Amino acid sequence: MLKVNQLDKTYGQDKHSLKSVSFTAQPGEVTAIIGPSGAGKTTILRSVNQLIRDDGGQILLDDQDIRQANKAELRKIRHHIGMIFQNYNLISPLTALENVLHGRLGAKSTLAGMFGLYSTAEKTEALALLTEVGLKDYAYQRCDQLSGGQQQRVGIARALMQHPKMILCDEPIASLDPKSTKIVMDILRQLAREKQLIILINLHQIDIAMDYADHIVGINDGAIVFEGPTEQVNEAVLQKIYRQSADAKVKVAANES
Amino acid sequence: MIENSSSEPKIVKPKVPNTERISLMTKPRLILRSVLAVLGLVTIYSLVTIDMAGLKLKDAFHSLGLNLNAMFLHPNVGQDSWSVLLRGLSTSIALTLLTTLLGAVIAFFIAVFSARNLSPTWVANTLKAVMAFIRSIPTIIWVLIYSAVMGLGANAAVVGLTFHSIAYLVKAYSESIEETPQATIEALKASGVRFWPIIFQAILPSIVPALLSWTFIRFEINFANAVAVGAAAGADDIGYYLFMASGFYFDFHEVGLIVYLLLGFAIILELISMRLRGHYLKSN
């Protein structure tokens, strides 16, 4: 279980600050963080694995506080947190298989990592994961020759290669077409159910969040304004989450139709 | 409902500009033009006042023609033998290979620490400043400096050439490293990967084409330098024979032959580099 307690963050001039953010995310569930642009969605997600250093609070993953970890411990914790990105962030001249194998680098010694020495078991597992996300035939393709949706699936396989407890998804579908969006979101939900992973997603598409998330965290201007099961999200809640933001009315309107 | 927040756009008529004088002559442009004008004047002045020292243009061109004829139409081995010259050429090539490879490996590690996206700014800037200083002094001077320390010969040539290659390649490599997107580095950092594995597994594969082409350019530069250095530091390579033939024996036939040898090798280099890049880009 991921438990975030009273997380605070201030960037210089109060920009994108987090104000005492608290929420929980359960294994086996898809938790979506929604809110207007600039509300702090990405800051929250990146604080969870400490890519961004926050100013105060607690981040408990299975009762271990990530914020208290020293450098070596943090690396170990990070190894068990997968992350996928809006722009996939794969190493594009390498093959899909090599990118998936990168998920094991965190568990290796410096030398084995430098030279990319992988065991047969690891290679077999990587290929199996690629098969699982439906990319077996693309294992030896360079990643920059894959479509966006395929690259994102390679990203998911790379995250799974880490044997994660949790996968953080930073706007995973923002650059994808509807069909790829569905494939990627289906995979993520399935992973939560079957492998009992914590899936924490930043989304700006409300309809996708409503369709796929079990648990919604609504954020506005750095503060949590709603947390609860997706069924409880209604018009009033959405108004609260998107209030006073330029694109709020457009999004609510799009959601209604 | 999608509401249009702004009301009807108003059409504002642009004000007719005052009839003040509009000048396109900005300050940098003015400076550039005055510099060019001064340079032009200096050139004309020196051409007019040049001391011909009794030069007879017709005779001069005639003997130039004779020399070129001797060099390029009647090349031969002169004082030395084919085997000596070819050994000299292979010494030059070996010198080039050794210094470029040594330089490339050492430069890569220094480049990692002088790339701003990987190292603290002060480390990166200090290293870059040192490298810029080394680069600003020509290779041949470094070889002479090392000759003073180590004595004339191949050792000084190797160290001097490598030294300058490192400084040159560090600049090229670190700039390539700085161009790799921060996001891909972050992705591996987020999964708990250590520093050196990130360098070798993420950054290196992304910049291989750039590294290849920079290293090859340096290889060519080093070959030209190796020839020049051979003469200066007495490294017993083709440059030394070129120097002796042209400066001591005035054997222009041999000079011509050596120039042809160098040219041939340069063409081979160019072909290899084209193949290598073509192959690399295709297979990836």
PDB file of C-alpha atoms in Angstrom, chain A residues 46 49 51 75 78-79 81 83 85 89-91 93-94 102 105-106 108-110 113-116 118 142 158 162 249 253, chain B residues 1-3 109 183-194 196-198 200-203 205-207 280-281 283-284:
ATOM      1  CA  ARG A  46       7.690  12.459  -9.085  1.00  0.00           C
ATOM      2  CA  ASN A  49       9.966   8.031  -6.183  1.00  0.00           C
ATOM      3  CA  LEU A  51      12.816  12.313  -8.623  1.00  0.00           C
ATOM      4  CA  ARG A  75      18.093   3.129  -5.217  1.00  0.00           C
ATOM      5  CA  ARG A  78      13.291   2.817  -6.764  1.00  0.00           C
ATOM      6  CA  HIS A  79      14.177  -0.504  -8.290  1.00  0.00           C
ATOM      7  CA  ILE A  81       8.900   1.178  -8.466  1.00  0.00           C
ATOM      8  CA  MET A  83       7.697   4.277 -14.065  1.00  0.00           C
ATOM      9  CA  PHE A  85       6.280   8.398 -19.166  1.00  0.00           C
ATOM     10  CA  ASN A  89      11.755   7.703 -22.558  1.00  0.00           C
ATOM     11  CA  LEU A  90      13.204   4.603 -24.154  1.00  0.00           C
ATOM     12  CA  ILE A  91      16.739   4.480 -25.530  1.00  0.00           C
ATOM     13  CA  PRO A  93      18.655   3.283 -31.026  1.00  0.00           C
ATOM     14  CA  LEU A  94      18.382   0.095 -28.968  1.00  0.00           C
ATOM     15  CA  HIS A 102      17.172  -2.191 -18.826  1.00  0.00           C
ATOM     16  CA  LEU A 105      20.005  -2.780 -14.540  1.00  0.00           C
ATOM     17  CA  GLY A 106      19.029  -1.417 -11.141  1.00  0.00           C
ATOM     18  CA  LYS A 108      23.041  -5.280 -11.025  1.00  0.00           C
ATOM     19  CA  SER A 109      26.506  -4.406  -9.846  1.00  0.00           C
ATOM     20  CA  THR A 110      28.185  -1.454 -11.525  1.00  0.00           C
ATOM     21  CA  GLY A 113      25.417  -3.040 -15.504  1.00  0.00           C
ATOM     22  CA  MET A 114      28.061  -1.185 -17.508  1.00  0.00           C
ATOM     23  CA  PHE A 115      28.609  -4.078 -19.853  1.00  0.00           C
ATOM     24  CA  GLY A 116      24.961  -5.119 -19.931  1.00  0.00           C
ATOM     25  CA  TYR A 118      22.183 -10.396 -18.567  1.00  0.00           C
ATOM     26  CA  ARG A 142      14.846  -0.476 -32.930  1.00  0.00           C
ATOM     27  CA  ARG A 158      10.552  -2.427 -18.913  1.00  0.00           C
ATOM     28  CA  GLN A 162      11.844  -4.471 -12.365  1.00  0.00           C
ATOM     29  CA  LYS A 249     -15.587  24.125 -18.371  1.00  0.00           C
ATOM     30  CA  ALA A 253     -18.577  19.770 -21.086  1.00  0.00           C
TER      31      ALA A 253
ATOM     32  CA  MET B   1     -21.440  24.081 -23.347  1.00  0.00           C
ATOM     33  CA  ILE B   2     -18.301  25.608 -24.583  1.00  0.00           C
ATOM     34  CA  GLU B   3     -18.357  29.274 -23.883  1.00  0.00           C
ATOM     35  CA  PHE B 109      35.835   9.374 -19.474  1.00  0.00           C
ATOM     36  CA  ALA B 183      14.290  12.350 -19.856  1.00  0.00           C
ATOM     37  CA  THR B 184      15.864   9.082 -20.985  1.00  0.00           C
ATOM     38  CA  ILE B 185      18.534   9.412 -18.322  1.00  0.00           C
ATOM     39  CA  GLU B 186      15.826  10.131 -15.767  1.00  0.00           C
ATOM     40  CA  ALA B 187      13.887   7.028 -16.772  1.00  0.00           C
ATOM     41  CA  LEU B 188      16.785   4.786 -15.758  1.00  0.00           C
ATOM     42  CA  LYS B 189      17.573   6.844 -12.681  1.00  0.00           C
ATOM     43  CA  ALA B 190      13.959   6.329 -11.609  1.00  0.00           C
ATOM     44  CA  SER B 191      14.473   2.571 -11.668  1.00  0.00           C
ATOM     45  CA  GLY B 192      17.487   2.741  -9.385  1.00  0.00           C
ATOM     46  CA  VAL B 193      20.269   2.329 -11.943  1.00  0.00           C
ATOM     47  CA  ARG B 194      23.754   3.448 -10.919  1.00  0.00           C
ATOM     48  CA  TRP B 196      28.160   4.128 -14.843  1.00  0.00           C
ATOM     49  CA  PRO B 197      25.550   1.680 -16.115  1.00  0.00           C
ATOM     50  CA  ILE B 198      23.472   4.696 -17.202  1.00  0.00           C
ATOM     51  CA  PHE B 200      27.225   2.842 -20.874  1.00  0.00           C
ATOM     52  CA  GLN B 201      23.693   1.543 -21.409  1.00  0.00           C
ATOM     53  CA  ALA B 202      21.734   4.719 -22.097  1.00  0.00           C
ATOM     54  CA  ILE B 203      24.034   7.532 -23.155  1.00  0.00           C
ATOM     55  CA  PRO B 205      24.223   3.861 -27.470  1.00  0.00           C
ATOM     56  CA  SER B 206      22.451   7.155 -28.146  1.00  0.00           C
ATOM     57  CA  ILE B 207      25.586   9.010 -29.189  1.00  0.00           C
ATOM     58  CA  TYR B 280      26.326   1.855 -39.116  1.00  0.00           C
ATOM     59  CA  LEU B 281      23.352   3.930 -40.136  1.00  0.00           C
ATOM     60  CA  SER B 283      22.286  -1.675 -39.710  1.00  0.00           C
ATOM     61  CA  ASN B 284      20.557   0.417 -37.113  1.00  0.00           C
TER      62      ASN B 284
END
